[in-house]
Amino acid sequence: MMRKTFIFLVLSIFTASVFGQPPQNDKHEDFEIYKAKRVSYMTEKLQLTPDEAQKFWPLYNEFDKKRADCHWTRKRMEDEIRQQYDQLTEKDFKKMNSEIVQLYIQEANLLKEYNDKFLTVLPARKVILVGPTENEFRFQMIREYRQKRRDENKQ
């Protein structure tokens, strides 16, 4: 059970890193389309009633933003490490390693905090499906993106 929870947490964090990216100016419209598709997909798969959706989505969006903020902070640190790798001391590596681990812990705490909040607006049988449904949606978006790229390359 602990292993499954850990795998779920790692997958959630990884997939958030893939699609939880803040939009760039030229990608803003695509990001908005992505978010609208996510709302539609998850609302349907979780079978949210209008009342449930009205309560759930503001909480989920708050959670998603905080999770993405953690991800981007960690990503910036990892980029900095790659860029300055040869100049960093053992002390620097230990400090940065500790900070990165703290960000993972912060993400895990967010997951726990918002799971508890989700349970106040949705039945547990729906809350337990939030993470797997997020992952299904992300994998579907990846497949669609890859297919679109293949189709473009054929032309």
Backbone as CSV, one residue per row, in Angstrom:
resi,resn,N_x,N_y,N_z,CA_x,CA_y,CA_z,C_x,C_y,C_z
1,MET,0.837,-1.189,0.000,0.000,0.000,0.000,0.880,1.251,0.000
2,MET,1.928,1.253,0.829,2.831,2.400,0.909,3.522,2.618,-0.432
3,ARG,3.900,1.525,-1.078,4.589,1.631,-2.370,3.660,2.242,-3.421
4,LYS,2.393,1.806,-3.425,1.417,2.344,-4.377,1.211,3.836,-4.137
5,THR,1.137,4.224,-2.869,0.974,5.637,-2.532,2.178,6.431,-3.015
6,PHE,3.373,5.898,-2.801,4.588,6.585,-3.239,4.616,6.707,-4.763
7,ILE,4.285,5.626,-5.456,4.273,5.659,-6.930,3.252,6.676,-7.418
8,PHE,2.083,6.704,-6.789,1.067,7.687,-7.163,1.584,9.104,-6.953
9,LEU,2.239,9.344,-5.821,2.775,10.667,-5.523,3.826,11.068,-6.552
10,VAL,4.735,10.169,-6.866,5.781,10.466,-7.847,5.170,10.737,-9.216
11,LEU,4.217,9.887,-9.626,3.549,10.103,-10.921,2.812,11.435,-10.947
12,SER,2.142,11.768,-9.858,1.416,13.036,-9.794,2.362,14.215,-9.929
13,ILE,3.483,14.140,-9.224,4.455,15.231,-9.281,5.074,15.305,-10.662
14,PHE,5.426,14.144,-11.232,6.022,14.141,-12.571,5.063,14.691,-13.605
15,THR,3.826,14.228,-13.566,2.885,14.683,-14.583,2.532,16.144,-14.380
16,ALA,2.540,16.582,-13.143,2.328,18.014,-12.908,3.458,18.813,-13.521
17,SER,4.655,18.253,-13.473,5.786,18.975,-14.048,5.677,19.048,-15.561
18,VAL,5.030,18.072,-16.169,4.899,18.076,-17.623,3.853,19.084,-18.067
19,PHE,2.703,19.106,-17.387,1.619,19.956,-17.851,1.239,21.071,-16.891
20,GLY,1.896,21.192,-15.771,1.580,22.254,-14.831,2.405,23.486,-15.098
21,GLN,2.909,23.598,-16.317,3.793,24.694,-16.652,3.020,25.998,-16.794
22,PRO,3.628,27.095,-16.323,2.956,28.367,-16.524,2.972,28.724,-18.009
23,PRO,1.904,29.300,-18.495,1.848,29.598,-19.919,2.830,30.683,-20.315
24,GLN,3.388,30.559,-21.489,4.223,31.594,-22.062,3.291,32.478,-22.873
25,ASN,3.697,33.689,-23.175,2.811,34.625,-23.873,2.221,34.026,-25.141
26,ASP,3.055,33.427,-25.987,2.556,32.884,-27.248,1.822,31.559,-27.054
27,LYS,1.882,30.978,-25.882,1.235,29.695,-25.621,0.002,29.845,-24.725
28,HIS,-0.324,31.072,-24.371,-1.405,31.310,-23.428,-2.734,30.712,-23.910
29,GLU,-3.043,30.905,-25.174,-4.302,30.380,-25.709,-4.324,28.851,-25.644
30,ASP,-3.216,28.201,-26.007,-3.138,26.737,-25.927,-3.311,26.264,-24.490
31,PHE,-2.724,26.993,-23.552,-2.825,26.617,-22.147,-4.267,26.749,-21.670
32,GLU,-4.956,27.786,-22.097,-6.364,27.964,-21.722,-7.222,26.840,-22.308
33,ILE,-6.927,26.445,-23.530,-7.644,25.326,-24.159,-7.382,24.044,-23.362
34,TYR,-6.119,23.835,-22.992,-5.749,22.671,-22.193,-6.547,22.650,-20.886
35,LYS,-6.604,23.780,-20.189,-7.317,23.835,-18.916,-8.810,23.555,-19.103
36,ALA,-9.392,24.098,-20.166,-10.822,23.856,-20.433,-11.071,22.376,-20.724
37,LYS,-10.190,21.764,-21.500,-10.324,20.327,-21.782,-10.197,19.511,-20.498
38,ARG,-9.269,19.921,-19.629,-9.073,19.208,-18.366,-10.337,19.278,-17.514
39,VAL,-10.930,20.465,-17.419,-12.161,20.621,-16.637,-13.254,19.713,-17.200
40,SER,-13.416,19.745,-18.501,-14.444,18.925,-19.143,-14.194,17.440,-18.899
41,TYR,-12.973,17.004,-19.149,-12.616,15.590,-19.017,-12.815,15.114,-17.575
42,MET,-12.244,15.858,-16.633,-12.313,15.414,-15.236,-13.727,15.497,-14.686
43,THR,-14.465,16.533,-15.075,-15.849,16.657,-14.611,-16.662,15.457,-15.077
44,GLU,-16.454,15.073,-16.335,-17.187,13.919,-16.873,-16.741,12.617,-16.204
45,LYS,-15.424,12.385,-16.137,-14.921,11.114,-15.595,-15.237,10.955,-14.110
46,LEU,-15.195,12.063,-13.372,-15.502,11.997,-11.936,-17.009,12.047,-11.683
47,GLN,-17.767,12.281,-12.763,-19.227,12.390,-12.677,-19.642,13.425,-11.630
48,LEU,-19.040,14.613,-11.757,-19.362,15.682,-10.811,-20.728,16.275,-11.131
49,THR,-21.514,16.465,-10.104,-22.773,17.181,-10.273,-22.430,18.662,-10.434
50,PRO,-23.362,19.472,-10.939,-23.071,20.914,-11.040,-22.671,21.527,-9.697
51,ASP,-23.336,21.116,-8.638,-23.010,21.635,-7.306,-21.603,21.198,-6.878
52,GLU,-21.277,19.936,-7.106,-19.936,19.440,-6.761,-18.866,20.171,-7.569
53,ALA,-19.120,20.328,-8.861,-18.145,20.996,-9.732,-17.914,22.431,-9.284
54,GLN,-18.982,23.109,-8.916,-18.877,24.502,-8.482,-18.010,24.623,-7.227
55,LYS,-18.051,23.644,-6.362,-17.255,23.668,-5.130,-15.845,23.112,-5.350
56,PHE,-15.738,22.097,-6.200,-14.461,21.414,-6.407,-13.463,22.240,-7.212
57,TRP,-13.886,22.817,-8.342,-12.931,23.440,-9.252,-12.151,24.610,-8.666
58,PRO,-12.755,25.474,-7.869,-11.918,26.527,-7.255,-10.827,25.945,-6.341
59,LEU,-11.167,24.906,-5.584,-10.169,24.253,-4.723,-9.078,23.593,-5.563
60,TYR,-9.499,22.877,-6.598,-8.538,22.183,-7.449,-7.591,23.179,-8.121
61,ASN,-8.140,24.281,-8.633,-7.308,25.282,-9.313,-6.303,25.918,-8.349
62,GLU,-6.730,26.144,-7.131,-5.841,26.668,-6.091,-4.709,25.666,-5.827
63,PHE,-5.078,24.412,-5.668,-4.100,23.336,-5.456,-3.130,23.235,-6.634
64,ASP,-3.672,23.242,-7.841,-2.851,23.087,-9.040,-1.846,24.224,-9.165
65,LYS,-2.251,25.436,-8.847,-1.334,26.582,-8.920,-0.211,26.444,-7.893
66,LYS,-0.556,26.080,-6.667,0.466,25.923,-5.627,1.425,24.790,-5.985
67,ARG,0.890,23.708,-6.519,1.720,22.577,-6.926,2.660,22.994,-8.059
68,ALA,2.139,23.733,-9.025,2.972,24.210,-10.139,4.045,25.178,-9.642
69,ASP,3.708,26.019,-8.671,4.701,26.936,-8.102,5.864,26.162,-7.481
70,CYS,5.553,25.095,-6.752,6.609,24.240,-6.179,7.461,23.642,-7.290
71,HIS,6.792,23.147,-8.299,7.496,22.524,-9.416,8.454,23.508,-10.073
72,TRP,7.969,24.713,-10.364,8.812,25.684,-11.074,9.951,26.180,-10.213
73,THR,9.746,26.281,-8.916,10.850,26.638,-8.018,11.914,25.551,-8.070
74,ARG,11.483,24.310,-7.993,12.418,23.188,-8.044,13.122,23.119,-9.398
75,LYS,12.388,23.331,-10.460,12.979,23.285,-11.801,14.037,24.371,-11.964
76,ARG,13.762,25.571,-11.481,14.766,26.650,-11.552,16.023,26.271,-10.781
77,MET,15.830,25.650,-9.618,16.999,25.210,-8.832,17.790,24.146,-9.594
78,GLU,17.097,23.196,-10.184,17.771,22.137,-10.935,18.511,22.704,-12.142
79,ASP,17.913,23.695,-12.806,18.589,24.355,-13.930,19.847,25.070,-13.446
80,GLU,19.738,25.740,-12.317,20.890,26.448,-11.740,22.009,25.461,-11.409
81,ILE,21.643,24.324,-10.866,22.643,23.300,-10.546,23.350,22.844,-11.819
82,ARG,22.589,22.567,-12.868,23.194,22.132,-14.131,24.141,23.192,-14.700
83,GLN,23.724,24.445,-14.627,24.530,25.526,-15.189,25.804,25.784,-14.395
84,GLN,25.745,25.602,-13.096,26.890,25.928,-12.244,27.546,24.697,-11.625
85,TYR,27.262,23.549,-12.152,27.673,22.289,-11.538,29.155,22.266,-11.158
86,ASP,30.021,22.651,-12.066,31.462,22.577,-11.812,31.952,23.604,-10.795
87,GLN,31.185,24.647,-10.561,31.599,25.682,-9.620,31.053,25.464,-8.203
88,LEU,30.111,24.553,-8.064,29.477,24.353,-6.765,30.347,23.491,-5.853
89,THR,30.288,23.813,-4.566,31.027,23.049,-3.561,30.137,21.943,-3.002
90,GLU,30.726,21.052,-2.262,29.959,19.987,-1.603,28.907,20.604,-0.679
91,LYS,29.288,21.673,-0.012,28.354,22.374,0.877,27.160,22.922,0.070
92,ASP,27.431,23.489,-1.110,26.365,23.990,-1.977,25.422,22.861,-2.380
93,PHE,26.015,21.717,-2.779,25.199,20.579,-3.198,24.308,20.089,-2.054
94,LYS,24.856,20.007,-0.862,24.065,19.553,0.286,22.913,20.507,0.565
95,LYS,23.205,21.806,0.503,22.173,22.811,0.754,21.071,22.730,-0.307
96,MET,21.466,22.662,-1.566,20.479,22.610,-2.642,19.697,21.302,-2.607
97,ASN,20.372,20.217,-2.306,19.688,18.926,-2.188,18.612,18.999,-1.115
98,SER,18.967,19.573,0.015,18.017,19.719,1.108,16.823,20.588,0.689
99,GLU,17.089,21.662,-0.036,16.012,22.544,-0.494,15.087,21.842,-1.489
100,ILE,15.671,21.050,-2.364,14.860,20.312,-3.333,13.981,19.281,-2.621
101,VAL,14.548,18.569,-1.668,13.769,17.596,-0.899,12.640,18.305,-0.162
102,GLN,12.907,19.486,0.395,11.870,20.247,1.095,10.730,20.627,0.147
103,LEU,11.068,20.927,-1.102,10.022,21.245,-2.078,9.159,20.020,-2.384
104,TYR,9.784,18.846,-2.462,8.995,17.614,-2.644,8.088,17.383,-1.431
105,ILE,8.613,17.627,-0.256,7.816,17.471,0.960,6.661,18.480,0.952
106,GLN,6.962,19.703,0.531,5.917,20.726,0.433,4.815,20.275,-0.533
107,GLU,5.198,19.692,-1.656,4.202,19.181,-2.609,3.370,18.066,-1.987
108,ALA,4.040,17.169,-1.254,3.308,16.077,-0.601,2.341,16.634,0.448
109,ASN,2.764,17.653,1.176,1.884,18.280,2.160,0.696,18.969,1.488
110,LEU,0.954,19.583,0.327,-0.152,20.177,-0.439,-1.154,19.104,-0.846
111,LEU,-0.646,17.979,-1.303,-1.513,16.878,-1.706,-2.389,16.435,-0.530
112,LYS,-1.789,16.295,0.616,-2.553,15.889,1.799,-3.568,16.961,2.190
113,GLU,-3.117,18.215,2.230,-4.010,19.318,2.609,-5.211,19.414,1.674
114,TYR,-4.947,19.353,0.384,-6.054,19.515,-0.562,-6.889,18.249,-0.690
115,ASN,-6.315,17.098,-0.444,-7.129,15.884,-0.384,-8.182,16.048,0.710
116,ASP,-7.747,16.548,1.865,-8.692,16.783,2.961,-9.750,17.809,2.565
117,LYS,-9.344,18.858,1.845,-10.312,19.865,1.399,-11.276,19.284,0.364
118,PHE,-10.752,18.477,-0.544,-11.614,17.856,-1.554,-12.672,16.986,-0.879
119,LEU,-12.276,16.328,0.216,-13.225,15.465,0.937,-14.363,16.251,1.573
120,THR,-14.202,17.555,1.730,-15.298,18.370,2.292,-16.330,18.730,1.226
121,VAL,-15.972,18.581,-0.063,-16.912,18.966,-1.128,-17.307,17.805,-2.035
122,LEU,-16.576,16.689,-1.928,-16.873,15.513,-2.759,-16.883,14.263,-1.886
123,PRO,-17.634,13.252,-2.305,-17.559,11.972,-1.583,-16.186,11.318,-1.820
124,ALA,-15.749,10.533,-0.870,-14.429,9.893,-0.942,-14.268,9.059,-2.210
125,ARG,-15.351,8.436,-2.692,-15.258,7.605,-3.896,-14.906,8.427,-5.123
126,LYS,-15.151,9.730,-5.101,-14.761,10.602,-6.207,-13.368,11.195,-5.966
127,VAL,-13.096,11.549,-4.724,-11.786,12.132,-4.404,-10.661,11.155,-4.731
128,ILE,-10.872,9.886,-4.456,-9.819,8.894,-4.703,-9.501,8.774,-6.195
129,LEU,-10.414,9.213,-7.044,-10.207,9.140,-8.493,-9.589,10.405,-9.089
130,VAL,-9.405,11.450,-8.289,-8.875,12.715,-8.821,-7.488,12.512,-9.425
131,GLY,-6.561,11.938,-8.669,-5.195,11.737,-9.174,-5.135,10.843,-10.405
132,PRO,-5.737,9.652,-10.349,-5.725,8.802,-11.541,-6.388,9.461,-12.754
133,THR,-7.438,10.235,-12.516,-8.115,10.906,-13.633,-7.225,12.006,-14.214
134,GLU,-6.517,12.732,-13.355,-5.533,13.721,-13.840,-4.513,13.041,-14.743
135,ASN,-4.007,11.917,-14.278,-2.986,11.198,-15.046,-3.535,10.687,-16.377
136,GLU,-4.739,10.128,-16.358,-5.360,9.669,-17.612,-5.471,10.822,-18.598
137,PHE,-5.896,11.976,-18.103,-6.045,13.140,-18.971,-4.693,13.572,-19.543
138,ARG,-3.686,13.650,-18.704,-2.365,14.072,-19.180,-1.821,13.108,-20.228
139,PHE,-1.970,11.821,-19.980,-1.489,10.839,-20.951,-2.266,10.949,-22.264
140,GLN,-3.561,11.222,-22.171,-4.359,11.424,-23.380,-3.849,12.653,-24.135
141,MET,-3.549,13.725,-23.424,-3.044,14.942,-24.073,-1.678,14.688,-24.729
142,ILE,-0.839,13.897,-24.073,0.468,13.559,-24.649,0.275,12.765,-25.936
143,ARG,-0.632,11.776,-25.901,-0.907,10.983,-27.106,-1.420,11.870,-28.241
144,GLU,-2.342,12.764,-27.931,-2.877,13.669,-28.949,-1.787,14.569,-29.520
145,TYR,-0.932,15.084,-28.645,0.164,15.950,-29.092,1.105,15.183,-30.018
146,ARG,1.466,13.966,-29.623,2.361,13.157,-30.452,1.730,12.831,-31.803
147,GLN,0.442,12.517,-31.789,-0.250,12.222,-33.045,-0.289,13.452,-33.939
148,LYS,-0.546,14.583,-33.347,-0.568,15.836,-34.106,0.800,16.107,-34.740
149,ARG,1.858,15.872,-33.976,3.222,16.065,-34.498,3.507,15.099,-35.645
150,ARG,3.080,13.840,-35.504,3.267,12.853,-36.560,2.538,13.273,-37.828
151,ASP,1.303,13.735,-37.650,0.507,14.179,-38.796,1.152,15.381,-39.477
152,GLU,1.688,16.293,-38.687,2.369,17.467,-39.267,3.623,17.069,-40.017
153,ASN,4.347,16.084,-39.506,5.573,15.627,-40.144,5.308,14.885,-41.443
154,LYS,4.117,14.302,-41.591,3.771,13.585,-42.830,3.504,14.550,-43.974
155,GLN,3.151,15.765,-43.638,2.801,16.741,-44.681,4.007,17.379,-45.297
